[in-house]
Short mmCIF file of C-alpha atoms and ligand atoms in Angstrom, two decimals:
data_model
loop_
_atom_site.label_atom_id
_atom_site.label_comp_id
_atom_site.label_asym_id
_atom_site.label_seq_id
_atom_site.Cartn_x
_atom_site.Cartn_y
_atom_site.Cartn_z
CA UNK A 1 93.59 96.08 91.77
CA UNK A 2 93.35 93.32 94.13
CA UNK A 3 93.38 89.80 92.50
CA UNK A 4 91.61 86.81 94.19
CA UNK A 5 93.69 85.81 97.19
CA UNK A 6 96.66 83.60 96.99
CA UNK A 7 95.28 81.89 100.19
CA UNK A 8 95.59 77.98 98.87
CA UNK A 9 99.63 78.55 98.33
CA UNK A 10 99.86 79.37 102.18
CA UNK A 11 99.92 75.71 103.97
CA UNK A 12 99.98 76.96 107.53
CA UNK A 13 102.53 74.20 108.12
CA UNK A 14 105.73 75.23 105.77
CA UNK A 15 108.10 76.95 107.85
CA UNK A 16 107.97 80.35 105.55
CA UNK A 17 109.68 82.17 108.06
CA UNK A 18 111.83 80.95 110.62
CA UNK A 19 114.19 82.54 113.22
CA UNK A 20 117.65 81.11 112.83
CA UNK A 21 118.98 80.86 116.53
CA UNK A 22 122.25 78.97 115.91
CA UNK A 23 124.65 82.26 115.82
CA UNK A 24 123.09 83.55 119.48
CA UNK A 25 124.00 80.52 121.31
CA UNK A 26 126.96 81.39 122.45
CA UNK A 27 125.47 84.01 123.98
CA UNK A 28 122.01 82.52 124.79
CA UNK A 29 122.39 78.82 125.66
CA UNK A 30 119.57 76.64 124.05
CA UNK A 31 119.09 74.93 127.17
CA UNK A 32 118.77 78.23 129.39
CA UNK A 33 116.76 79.99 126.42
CA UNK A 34 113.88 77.09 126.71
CA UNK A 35 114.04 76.82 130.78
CA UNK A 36 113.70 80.79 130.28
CA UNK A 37 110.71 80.05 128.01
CA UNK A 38 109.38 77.26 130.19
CA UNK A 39 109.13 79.63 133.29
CA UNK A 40 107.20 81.93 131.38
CA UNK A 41 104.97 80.11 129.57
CA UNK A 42 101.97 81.70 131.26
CA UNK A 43 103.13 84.65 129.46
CA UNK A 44 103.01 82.78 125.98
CA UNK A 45 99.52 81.49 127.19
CA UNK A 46 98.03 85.17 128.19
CA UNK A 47 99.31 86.69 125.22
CA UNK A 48 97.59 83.94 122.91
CA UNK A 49 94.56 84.18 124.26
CA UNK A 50 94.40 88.22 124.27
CA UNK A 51 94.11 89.99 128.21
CA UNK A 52 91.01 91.76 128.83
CA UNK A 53 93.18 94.80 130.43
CA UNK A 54 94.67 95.90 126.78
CA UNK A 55 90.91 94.58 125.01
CA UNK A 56 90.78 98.23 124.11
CA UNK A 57 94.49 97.72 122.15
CA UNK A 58 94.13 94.16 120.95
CA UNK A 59 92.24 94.48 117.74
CA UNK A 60 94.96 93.23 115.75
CA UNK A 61 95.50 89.90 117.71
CA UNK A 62 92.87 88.35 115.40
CA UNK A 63 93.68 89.02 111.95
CA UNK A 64 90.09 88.56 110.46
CA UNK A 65 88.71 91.83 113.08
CA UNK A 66 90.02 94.44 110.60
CA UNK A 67 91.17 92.44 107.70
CA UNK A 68 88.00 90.22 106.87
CA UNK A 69 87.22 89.56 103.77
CA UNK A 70 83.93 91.94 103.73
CA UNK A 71 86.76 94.71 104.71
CA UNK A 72 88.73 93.51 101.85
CA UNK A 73 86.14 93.65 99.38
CA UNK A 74 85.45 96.86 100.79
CA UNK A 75 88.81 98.08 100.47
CA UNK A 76 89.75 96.69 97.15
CA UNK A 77 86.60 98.83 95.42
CA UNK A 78 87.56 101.95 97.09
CA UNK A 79 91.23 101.63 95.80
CA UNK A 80 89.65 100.60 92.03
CA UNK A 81 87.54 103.68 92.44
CA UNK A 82 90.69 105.94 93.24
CA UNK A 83 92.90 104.32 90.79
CA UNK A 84 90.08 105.57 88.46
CA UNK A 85 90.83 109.16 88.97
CA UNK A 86 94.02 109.27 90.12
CA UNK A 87 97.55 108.02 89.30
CA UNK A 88 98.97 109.70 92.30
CA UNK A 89 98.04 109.04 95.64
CA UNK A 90 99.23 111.18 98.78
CA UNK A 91 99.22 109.37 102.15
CA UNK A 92 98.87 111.94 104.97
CA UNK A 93 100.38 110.12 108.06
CA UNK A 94 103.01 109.68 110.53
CA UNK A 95 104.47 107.04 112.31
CA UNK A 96 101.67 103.96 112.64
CA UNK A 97 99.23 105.75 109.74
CA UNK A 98 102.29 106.06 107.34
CA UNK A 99 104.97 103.20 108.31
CA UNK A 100 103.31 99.88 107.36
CA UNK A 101 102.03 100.73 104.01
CA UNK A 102 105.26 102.17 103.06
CA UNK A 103 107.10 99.24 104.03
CA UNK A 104 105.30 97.11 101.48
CA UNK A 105 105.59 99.49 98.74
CA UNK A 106 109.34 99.95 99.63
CA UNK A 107 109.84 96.19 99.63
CA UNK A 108 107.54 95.25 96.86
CA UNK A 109 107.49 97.95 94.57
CA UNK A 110 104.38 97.34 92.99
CA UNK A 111 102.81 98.31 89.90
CA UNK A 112 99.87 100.47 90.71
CA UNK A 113 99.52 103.83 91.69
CA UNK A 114 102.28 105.78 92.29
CA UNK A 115 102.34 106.65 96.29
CA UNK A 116 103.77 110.58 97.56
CA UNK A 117 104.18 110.08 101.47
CA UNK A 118 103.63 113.56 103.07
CA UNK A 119 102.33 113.99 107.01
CA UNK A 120 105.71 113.06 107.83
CA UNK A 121 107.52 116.11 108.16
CA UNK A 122 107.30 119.83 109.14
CA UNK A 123 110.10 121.05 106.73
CA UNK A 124 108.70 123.55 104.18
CA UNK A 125 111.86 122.07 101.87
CA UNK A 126 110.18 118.98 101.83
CA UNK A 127 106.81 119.74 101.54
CA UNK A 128 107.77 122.22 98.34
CA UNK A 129 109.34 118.53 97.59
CA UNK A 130 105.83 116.96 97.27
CA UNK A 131 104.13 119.74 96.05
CA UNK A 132 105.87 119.66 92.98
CA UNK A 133 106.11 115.78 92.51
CA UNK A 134 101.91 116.20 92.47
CA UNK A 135 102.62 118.75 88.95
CA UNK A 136 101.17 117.17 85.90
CA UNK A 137 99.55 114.31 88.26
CA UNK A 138 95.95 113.29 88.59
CA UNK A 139 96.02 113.56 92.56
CA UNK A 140 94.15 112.08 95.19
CA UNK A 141 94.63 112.47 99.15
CA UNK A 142 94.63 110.23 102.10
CA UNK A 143 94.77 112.04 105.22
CA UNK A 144 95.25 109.07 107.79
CA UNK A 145 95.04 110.14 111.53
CA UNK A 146 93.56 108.29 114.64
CA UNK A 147 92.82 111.20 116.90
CA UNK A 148 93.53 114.19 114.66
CA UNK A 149 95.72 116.26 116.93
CA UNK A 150 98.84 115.30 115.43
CA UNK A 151 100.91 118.26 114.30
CA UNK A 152 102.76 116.80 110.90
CA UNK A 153 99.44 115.19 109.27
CA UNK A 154 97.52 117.94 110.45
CA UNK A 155 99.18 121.04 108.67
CA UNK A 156 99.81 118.74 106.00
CA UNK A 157 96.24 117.74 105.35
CA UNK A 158 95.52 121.51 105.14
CA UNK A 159 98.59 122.69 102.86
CA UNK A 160 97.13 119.77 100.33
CA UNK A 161 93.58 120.31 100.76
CA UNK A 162 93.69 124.11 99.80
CA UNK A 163 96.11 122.62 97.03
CA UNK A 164 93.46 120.55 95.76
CA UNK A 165 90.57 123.22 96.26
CA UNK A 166 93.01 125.60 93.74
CA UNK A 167 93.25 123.23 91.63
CA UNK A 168 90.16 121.05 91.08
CA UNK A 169 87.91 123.74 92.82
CA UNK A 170 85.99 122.72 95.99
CA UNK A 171 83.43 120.21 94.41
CA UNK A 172 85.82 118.17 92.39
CA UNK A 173 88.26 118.56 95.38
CA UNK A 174 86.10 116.90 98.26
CA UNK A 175 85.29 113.74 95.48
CA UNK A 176 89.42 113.45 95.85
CA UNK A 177 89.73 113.30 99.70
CA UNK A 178 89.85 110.55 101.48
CA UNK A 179 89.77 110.42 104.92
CA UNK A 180 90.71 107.50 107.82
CA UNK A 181 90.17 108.78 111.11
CA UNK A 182 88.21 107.31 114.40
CA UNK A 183 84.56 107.37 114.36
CA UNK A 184 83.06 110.18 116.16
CA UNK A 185 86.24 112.31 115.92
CA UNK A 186 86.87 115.65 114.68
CA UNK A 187 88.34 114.65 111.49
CA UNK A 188 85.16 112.30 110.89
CA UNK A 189 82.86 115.54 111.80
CA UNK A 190 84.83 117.17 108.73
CA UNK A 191 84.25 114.72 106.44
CA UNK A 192 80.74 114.75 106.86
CA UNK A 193 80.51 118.50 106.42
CA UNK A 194 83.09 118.97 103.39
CA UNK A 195 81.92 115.46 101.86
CA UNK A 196 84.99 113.56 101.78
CA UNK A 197 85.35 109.85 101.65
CA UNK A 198 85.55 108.61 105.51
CA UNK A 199 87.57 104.97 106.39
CA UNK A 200 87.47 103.92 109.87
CA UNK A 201 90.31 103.50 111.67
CA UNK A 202 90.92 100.52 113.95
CA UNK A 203 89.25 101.83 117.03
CA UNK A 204 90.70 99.22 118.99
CA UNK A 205 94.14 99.39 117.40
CA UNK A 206 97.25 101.44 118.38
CA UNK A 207 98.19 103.27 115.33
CA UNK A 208 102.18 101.42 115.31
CA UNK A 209 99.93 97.70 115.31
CA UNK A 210 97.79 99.22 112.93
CA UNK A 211 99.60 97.14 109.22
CA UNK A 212 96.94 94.55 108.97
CA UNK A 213 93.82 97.02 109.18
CA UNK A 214 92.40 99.49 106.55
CA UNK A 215 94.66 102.38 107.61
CA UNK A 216 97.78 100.53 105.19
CA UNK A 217 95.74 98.10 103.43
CA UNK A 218 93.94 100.78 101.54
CA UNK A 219 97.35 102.74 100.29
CA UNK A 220 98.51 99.19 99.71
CA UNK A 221 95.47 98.64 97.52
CA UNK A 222 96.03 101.70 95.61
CA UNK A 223 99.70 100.72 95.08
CA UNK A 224 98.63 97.50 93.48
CA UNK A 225 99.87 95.58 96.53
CA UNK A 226 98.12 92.00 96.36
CA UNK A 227 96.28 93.04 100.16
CA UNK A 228 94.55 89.04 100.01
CA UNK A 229 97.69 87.52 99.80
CA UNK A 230 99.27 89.61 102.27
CA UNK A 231 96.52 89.34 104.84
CA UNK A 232 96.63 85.37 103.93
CA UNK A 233 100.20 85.29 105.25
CA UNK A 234 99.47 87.37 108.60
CA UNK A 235 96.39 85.02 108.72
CA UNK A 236 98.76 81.79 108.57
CA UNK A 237 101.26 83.50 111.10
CA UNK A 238 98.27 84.07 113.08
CA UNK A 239 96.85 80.32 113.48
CA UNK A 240 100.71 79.56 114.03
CA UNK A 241 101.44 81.97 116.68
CA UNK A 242 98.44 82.03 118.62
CA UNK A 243 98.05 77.79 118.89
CA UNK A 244 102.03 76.26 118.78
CA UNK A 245 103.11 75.62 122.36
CA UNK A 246 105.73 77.02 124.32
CA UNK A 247 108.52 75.37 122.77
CA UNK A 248 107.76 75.77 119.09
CA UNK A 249 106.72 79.34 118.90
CA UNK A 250 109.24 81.34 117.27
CA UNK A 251 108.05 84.51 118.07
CA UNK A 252 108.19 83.74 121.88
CA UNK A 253 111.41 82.55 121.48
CA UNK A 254 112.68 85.62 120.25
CA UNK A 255 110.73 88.16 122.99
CA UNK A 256 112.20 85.35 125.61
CA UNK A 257 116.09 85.99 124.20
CA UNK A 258 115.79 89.74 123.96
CA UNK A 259 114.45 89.66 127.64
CA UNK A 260 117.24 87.62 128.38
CA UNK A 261 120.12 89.86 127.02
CA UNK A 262 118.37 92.71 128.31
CA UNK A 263 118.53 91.05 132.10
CA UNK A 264 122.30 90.32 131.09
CA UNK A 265 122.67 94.41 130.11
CA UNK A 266 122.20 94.28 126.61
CA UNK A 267 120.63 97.43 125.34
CA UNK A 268 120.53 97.85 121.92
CA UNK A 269 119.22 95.50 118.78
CA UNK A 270 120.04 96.10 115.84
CA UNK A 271 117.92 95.18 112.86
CA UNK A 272 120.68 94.69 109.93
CA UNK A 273 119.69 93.96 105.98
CA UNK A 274 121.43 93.36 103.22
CA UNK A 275 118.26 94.33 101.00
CA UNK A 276 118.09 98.75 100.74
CA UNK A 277 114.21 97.32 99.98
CA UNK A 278 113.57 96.64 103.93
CA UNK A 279 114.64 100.03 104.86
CA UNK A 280 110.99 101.48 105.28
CA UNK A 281 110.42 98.65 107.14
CA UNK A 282 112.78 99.04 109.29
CA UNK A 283 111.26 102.07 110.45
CA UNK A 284 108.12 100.48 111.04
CA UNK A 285 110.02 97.77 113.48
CA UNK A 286 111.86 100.35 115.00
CA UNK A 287 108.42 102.57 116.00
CA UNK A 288 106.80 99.10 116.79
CA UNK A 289 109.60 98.50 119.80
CA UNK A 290 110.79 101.82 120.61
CA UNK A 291 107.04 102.77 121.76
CA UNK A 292 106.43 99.63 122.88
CA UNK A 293 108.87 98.72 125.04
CA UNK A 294 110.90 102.19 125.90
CA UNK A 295 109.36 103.14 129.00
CA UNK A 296 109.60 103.16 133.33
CA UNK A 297 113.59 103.73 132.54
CA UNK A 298 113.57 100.17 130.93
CA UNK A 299 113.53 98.76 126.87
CA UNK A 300 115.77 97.95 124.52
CA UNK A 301 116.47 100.02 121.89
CA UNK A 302 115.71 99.73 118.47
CA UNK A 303 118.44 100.76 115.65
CA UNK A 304 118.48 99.56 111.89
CA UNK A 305 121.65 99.15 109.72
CA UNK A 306 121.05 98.98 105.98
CA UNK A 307 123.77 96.70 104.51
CA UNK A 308 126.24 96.72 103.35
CA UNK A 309 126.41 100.27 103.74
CA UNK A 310 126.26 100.43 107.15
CA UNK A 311 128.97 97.96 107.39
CA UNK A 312 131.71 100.80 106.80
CA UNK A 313 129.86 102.89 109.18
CA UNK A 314 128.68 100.99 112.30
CA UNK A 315 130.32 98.05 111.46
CA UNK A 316 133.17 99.33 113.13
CA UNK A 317 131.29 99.55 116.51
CA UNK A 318 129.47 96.20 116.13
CA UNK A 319 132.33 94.84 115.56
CA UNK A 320 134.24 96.01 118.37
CA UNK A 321 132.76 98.66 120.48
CA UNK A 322 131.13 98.66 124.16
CA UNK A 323 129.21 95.43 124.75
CA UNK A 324 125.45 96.71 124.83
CA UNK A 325 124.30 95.62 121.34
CA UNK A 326 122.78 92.41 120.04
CA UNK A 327 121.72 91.85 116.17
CA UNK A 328 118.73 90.07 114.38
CA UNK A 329 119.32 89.53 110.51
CA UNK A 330 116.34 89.70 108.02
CA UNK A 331 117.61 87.15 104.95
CA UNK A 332 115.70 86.32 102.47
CA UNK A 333 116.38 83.01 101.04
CA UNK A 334 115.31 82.30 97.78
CA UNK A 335 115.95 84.89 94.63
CA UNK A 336 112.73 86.16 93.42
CA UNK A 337 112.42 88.68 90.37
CA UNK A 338 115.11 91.32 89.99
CA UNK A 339 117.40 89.68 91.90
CA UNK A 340 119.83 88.67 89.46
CA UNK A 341 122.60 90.81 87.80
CA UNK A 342 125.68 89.13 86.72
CA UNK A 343 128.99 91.57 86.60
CA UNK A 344 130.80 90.48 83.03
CA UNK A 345 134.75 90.38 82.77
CA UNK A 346 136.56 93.05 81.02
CA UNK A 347 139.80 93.33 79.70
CA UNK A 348 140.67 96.59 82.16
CA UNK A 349 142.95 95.57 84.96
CA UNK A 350 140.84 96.67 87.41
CA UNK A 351 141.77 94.23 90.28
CA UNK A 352 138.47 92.84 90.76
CA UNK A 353 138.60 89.87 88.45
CA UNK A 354 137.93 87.74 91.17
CA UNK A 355 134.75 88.68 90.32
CA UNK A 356 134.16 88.00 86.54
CA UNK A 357 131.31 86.03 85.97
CA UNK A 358 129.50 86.51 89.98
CA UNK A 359 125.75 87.18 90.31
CA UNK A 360 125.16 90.27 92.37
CA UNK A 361 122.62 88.45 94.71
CA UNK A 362 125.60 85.88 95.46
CA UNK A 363 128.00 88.60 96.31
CA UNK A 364 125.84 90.31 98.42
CA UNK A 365 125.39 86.96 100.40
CA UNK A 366 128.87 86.32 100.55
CA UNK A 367 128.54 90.01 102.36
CA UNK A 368 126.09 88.48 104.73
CA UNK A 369 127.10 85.53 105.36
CA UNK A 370 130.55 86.55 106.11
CA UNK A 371 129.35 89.87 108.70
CA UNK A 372 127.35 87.17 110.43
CA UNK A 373 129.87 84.96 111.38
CA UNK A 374 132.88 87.82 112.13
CA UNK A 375 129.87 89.40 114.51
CA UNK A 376 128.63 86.14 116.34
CA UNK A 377 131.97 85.80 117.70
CA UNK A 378 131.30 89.22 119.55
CA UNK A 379 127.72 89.66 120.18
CA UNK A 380 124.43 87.65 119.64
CA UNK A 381 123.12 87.14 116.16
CA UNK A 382 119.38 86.40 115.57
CA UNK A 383 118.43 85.61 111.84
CA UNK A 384 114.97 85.85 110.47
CA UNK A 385 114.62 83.92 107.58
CA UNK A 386 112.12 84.37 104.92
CA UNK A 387 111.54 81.92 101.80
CA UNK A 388 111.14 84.93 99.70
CA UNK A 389 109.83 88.50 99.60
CA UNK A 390 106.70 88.68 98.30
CA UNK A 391 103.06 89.69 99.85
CA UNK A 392 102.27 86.95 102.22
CA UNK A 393 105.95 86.98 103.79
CA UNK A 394 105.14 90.77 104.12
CA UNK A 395 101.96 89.88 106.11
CA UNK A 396 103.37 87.04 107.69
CA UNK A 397 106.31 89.41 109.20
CA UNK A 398 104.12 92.22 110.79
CA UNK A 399 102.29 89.46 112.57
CA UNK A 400 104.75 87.97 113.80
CA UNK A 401 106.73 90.77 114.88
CA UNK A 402 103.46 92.58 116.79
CA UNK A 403 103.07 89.34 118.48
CA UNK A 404 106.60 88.92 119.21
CA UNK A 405 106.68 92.54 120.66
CA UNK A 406 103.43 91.96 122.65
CA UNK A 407 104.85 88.86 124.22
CA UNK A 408 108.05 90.74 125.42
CA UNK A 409 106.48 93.66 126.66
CA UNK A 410 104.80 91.93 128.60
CA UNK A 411 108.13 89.94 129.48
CA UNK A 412 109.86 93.05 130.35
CA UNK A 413 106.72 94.27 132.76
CA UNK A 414 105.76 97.17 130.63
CA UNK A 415 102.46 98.16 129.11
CA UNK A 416 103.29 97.56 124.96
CA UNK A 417 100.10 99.89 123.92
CA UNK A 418 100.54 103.18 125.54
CA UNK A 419 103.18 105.66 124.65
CA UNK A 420 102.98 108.51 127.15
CA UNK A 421 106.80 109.36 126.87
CA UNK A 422 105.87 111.29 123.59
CA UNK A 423 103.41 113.97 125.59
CA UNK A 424 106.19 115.99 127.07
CA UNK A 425 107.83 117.32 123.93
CA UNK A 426 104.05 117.71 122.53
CA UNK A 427 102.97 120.14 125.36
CA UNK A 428 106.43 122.66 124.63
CA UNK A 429 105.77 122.65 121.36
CA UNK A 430 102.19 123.08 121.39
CA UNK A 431 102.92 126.08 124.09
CA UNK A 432 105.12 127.51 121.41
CA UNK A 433 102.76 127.66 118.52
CA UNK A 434 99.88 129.23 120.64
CA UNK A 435 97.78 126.23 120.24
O1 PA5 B 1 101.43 104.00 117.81
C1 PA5 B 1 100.81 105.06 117.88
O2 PA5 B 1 99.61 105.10 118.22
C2 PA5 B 1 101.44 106.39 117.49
O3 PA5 B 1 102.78 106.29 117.31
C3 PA5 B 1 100.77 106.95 116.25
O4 PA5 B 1 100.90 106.04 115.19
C4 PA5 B 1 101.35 108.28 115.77
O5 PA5 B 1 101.57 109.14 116.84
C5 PA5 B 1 100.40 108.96 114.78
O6 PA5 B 1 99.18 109.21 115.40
P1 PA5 B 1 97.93 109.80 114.62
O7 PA5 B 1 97.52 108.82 113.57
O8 PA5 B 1 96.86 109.98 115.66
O9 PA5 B 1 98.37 111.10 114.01
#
């Protein structure tokens, strides 16, 4: 399940990931972008070093807290064990407890067991949906839930434990639950009276900061995701982000542009891909910033466009509609495996013979590269740049994007860890189902 870490390919010092600023600085002058960054470089400096006031939300600033290599080993002979017994494994969780894992498996699509997401949903249509994709499947469930109040993993867990009880009967039912909840909660309490397998969740982790920690790492494991070579990365983009000064830290360059555009009325950032494989991850970025930063009236907000689908959809509006919305690119440079598919001619008059011959992963740059440039002459475009998508650029991309969001939080003057905005609809709805 988990091979020996891929740590020696990961220098520290090869620029693996790199934000491309050149089609933003129209928009956001160099110059004005590092005085920006030079004013605030106490905020570069408290964010490195981790403030005491969010010590209860900063577990994930040091990589090695939840990801060590003890954990590791820990998780890697839990996932062998359910691999065992199981080539279907349901993850119970929403937002934070679902998002990160399912990014990697969505961009990596790895070899392992096969992953059913449920705890995302309340719609008996999809939850039929799972139930049946479990028929003919050796099953095991992971209910994932920091506080265990949460409505969708909650009924969920239930629904799929009784399923498993009718099934396997109780004994050989509580050997296939799994459990990762906070120590000393009520979901722990329940593990210790059915029997079920207990992880512990980050206690000093916000479930949307949560990638890097057992709460994904273990589905990842399961999946067959390479979890040492994807904590190596996030290790890497750790030592980079947390040491390189003021004006080499890419991650603070980006907070320090979006705070910019905000101050300038920008309002909305757009997270465009031309690879369908980063959509789940996109949802992960999107949670990471809307609850982050959307708060006291202020925030930018976060909106994905899958490409190039999108592009005959919102294109139109990026394009040319009201002047609120900036863009950051994910491109991945180098083809890896998969990514090649060459269209043949044919002797049909079809009127595309202007492609004959093309590779599929050059026409879909062509795509790119040619959105890029008609939107920089409207509205700033950010590119993040990877080598390649593998594990470690996985890793190395949650890091630095929970940095970078950390770092303008705190630029914007709002608390990133809380999210008490998401209360209010809680209490109606909890009044309406007699809890
Ligand atoms: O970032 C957060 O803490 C939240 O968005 C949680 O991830 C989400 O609400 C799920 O919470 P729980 O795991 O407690 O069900």
């Amino acid at each position: 399940t988990c091979p020996e870490g891929r740590a020696d390919r990961v220098s520290g010092g090869a620029a693996m990931l790199k934000l491309n600023r050149s089609f933003a600085s129209a928009f956001v002058a160099e110059e004005e972008l590092v005085s920006y960054m030079d004013e605030h470089a106490d905020v570069l400096a408290r964010c490195q070093a981790g403030e005491d006031r969010y010590a209860d939300s900063l577990g994930w600033l040091s990589v090695d807290e939840w990801a060590s290599d003890a954990i590791l080993d820990r998780t890697c002979a839990l996932a062998e064990q359910i691999r065992s017994m199981a080539d279907t494994f349901v993850v119970i969780g929403v937002g934070g407890s679902n998002n990160g894992s399912r990014s990697v498996q969505a961009a990596l699509a790895p070899e392992g067991a096969r992953l059913v997401w449920a705890g995302n949903t309340l719609s008996a249509w999809e939850l039929n949906r799972v139930l049946d994709e479990l028929e003919g499947h050796n099953v095991v469930i992971d209910c994932i839930a920091k506080n265990f109040e949460t409505l969708e993993p909650g009924s969920s867990f239930r629904l799929l434990r009784q399923y498993l009880v009718e099934r396997y009967g109780r004994e050989e039912a509580a050997r296939r639950i799994v459990c990762t909840g906070t120590i000393g909660s009520p979901l722990e309490d329940l593990c210790r009276a059915e029997g079920y397998t207990f992880v512990p969740f980050a206690t000093n982790v916000g479930g949307r900061y949560t990638a890097l920690t057992e709460v994904h790492l273990l589905p990842m494991a399961v999946a067959g995701v390479d979890i040492r070579a994807l904590v190596a990365g996030a290790r890497t983009m750790e030592r980079l982000l947390r040491t390189a000064p003021v004006g080499e830290n890419s991650a603070f360059a980006y907070a320090s542009a979006r705070n910019m555009l905000w101050d300038r009325g920008y309002r909305v950032e757009l997270l465009s891909f031309f690879e369908p494989r980063f959509r789940w991850f996109s949802k992960w970025w999107e949670q990471l910033f809307a609850e982050s930063e959307g708060k006291d009236g202020r925030g930018i907000f976060p909106a994905a466009a899958e490409c190039s689908e999108e592009l005959h959809s919102l294109g139109q509006f990026v394009q040319d509609g009201t002047h609120i919305l900036f863009e950051t690119f994910l491109d991945i440079l180098e083809p890896g495996v998969g990514d090649s598919l060459v269209l043949g001619g044919t002797d049909v008059a079809d009127a595309f013979g202007y492609l004959d011959g093309k590779d599929f992963w050059d026409i879909n740059k062509a795509s790119f590269t040619a959105t890029r440039e008609a939107h920089a002459g409207m509205l700033p475009c950010f590119t993040l740049e990877l080598d390649r998508l593998d594990e470690e650029h996985m890793g190395m991309l949650f890091y630095w994007f929970a940095f970078a969001c950390y770092a303008s939080g705190e630029l914007l003057g709002v608390n990133p860890f809380d999210q008490a905005g998401v209360e209010a609809y809680k209490r109606l709805m909890f009044d309406a189902l007699g809890k």
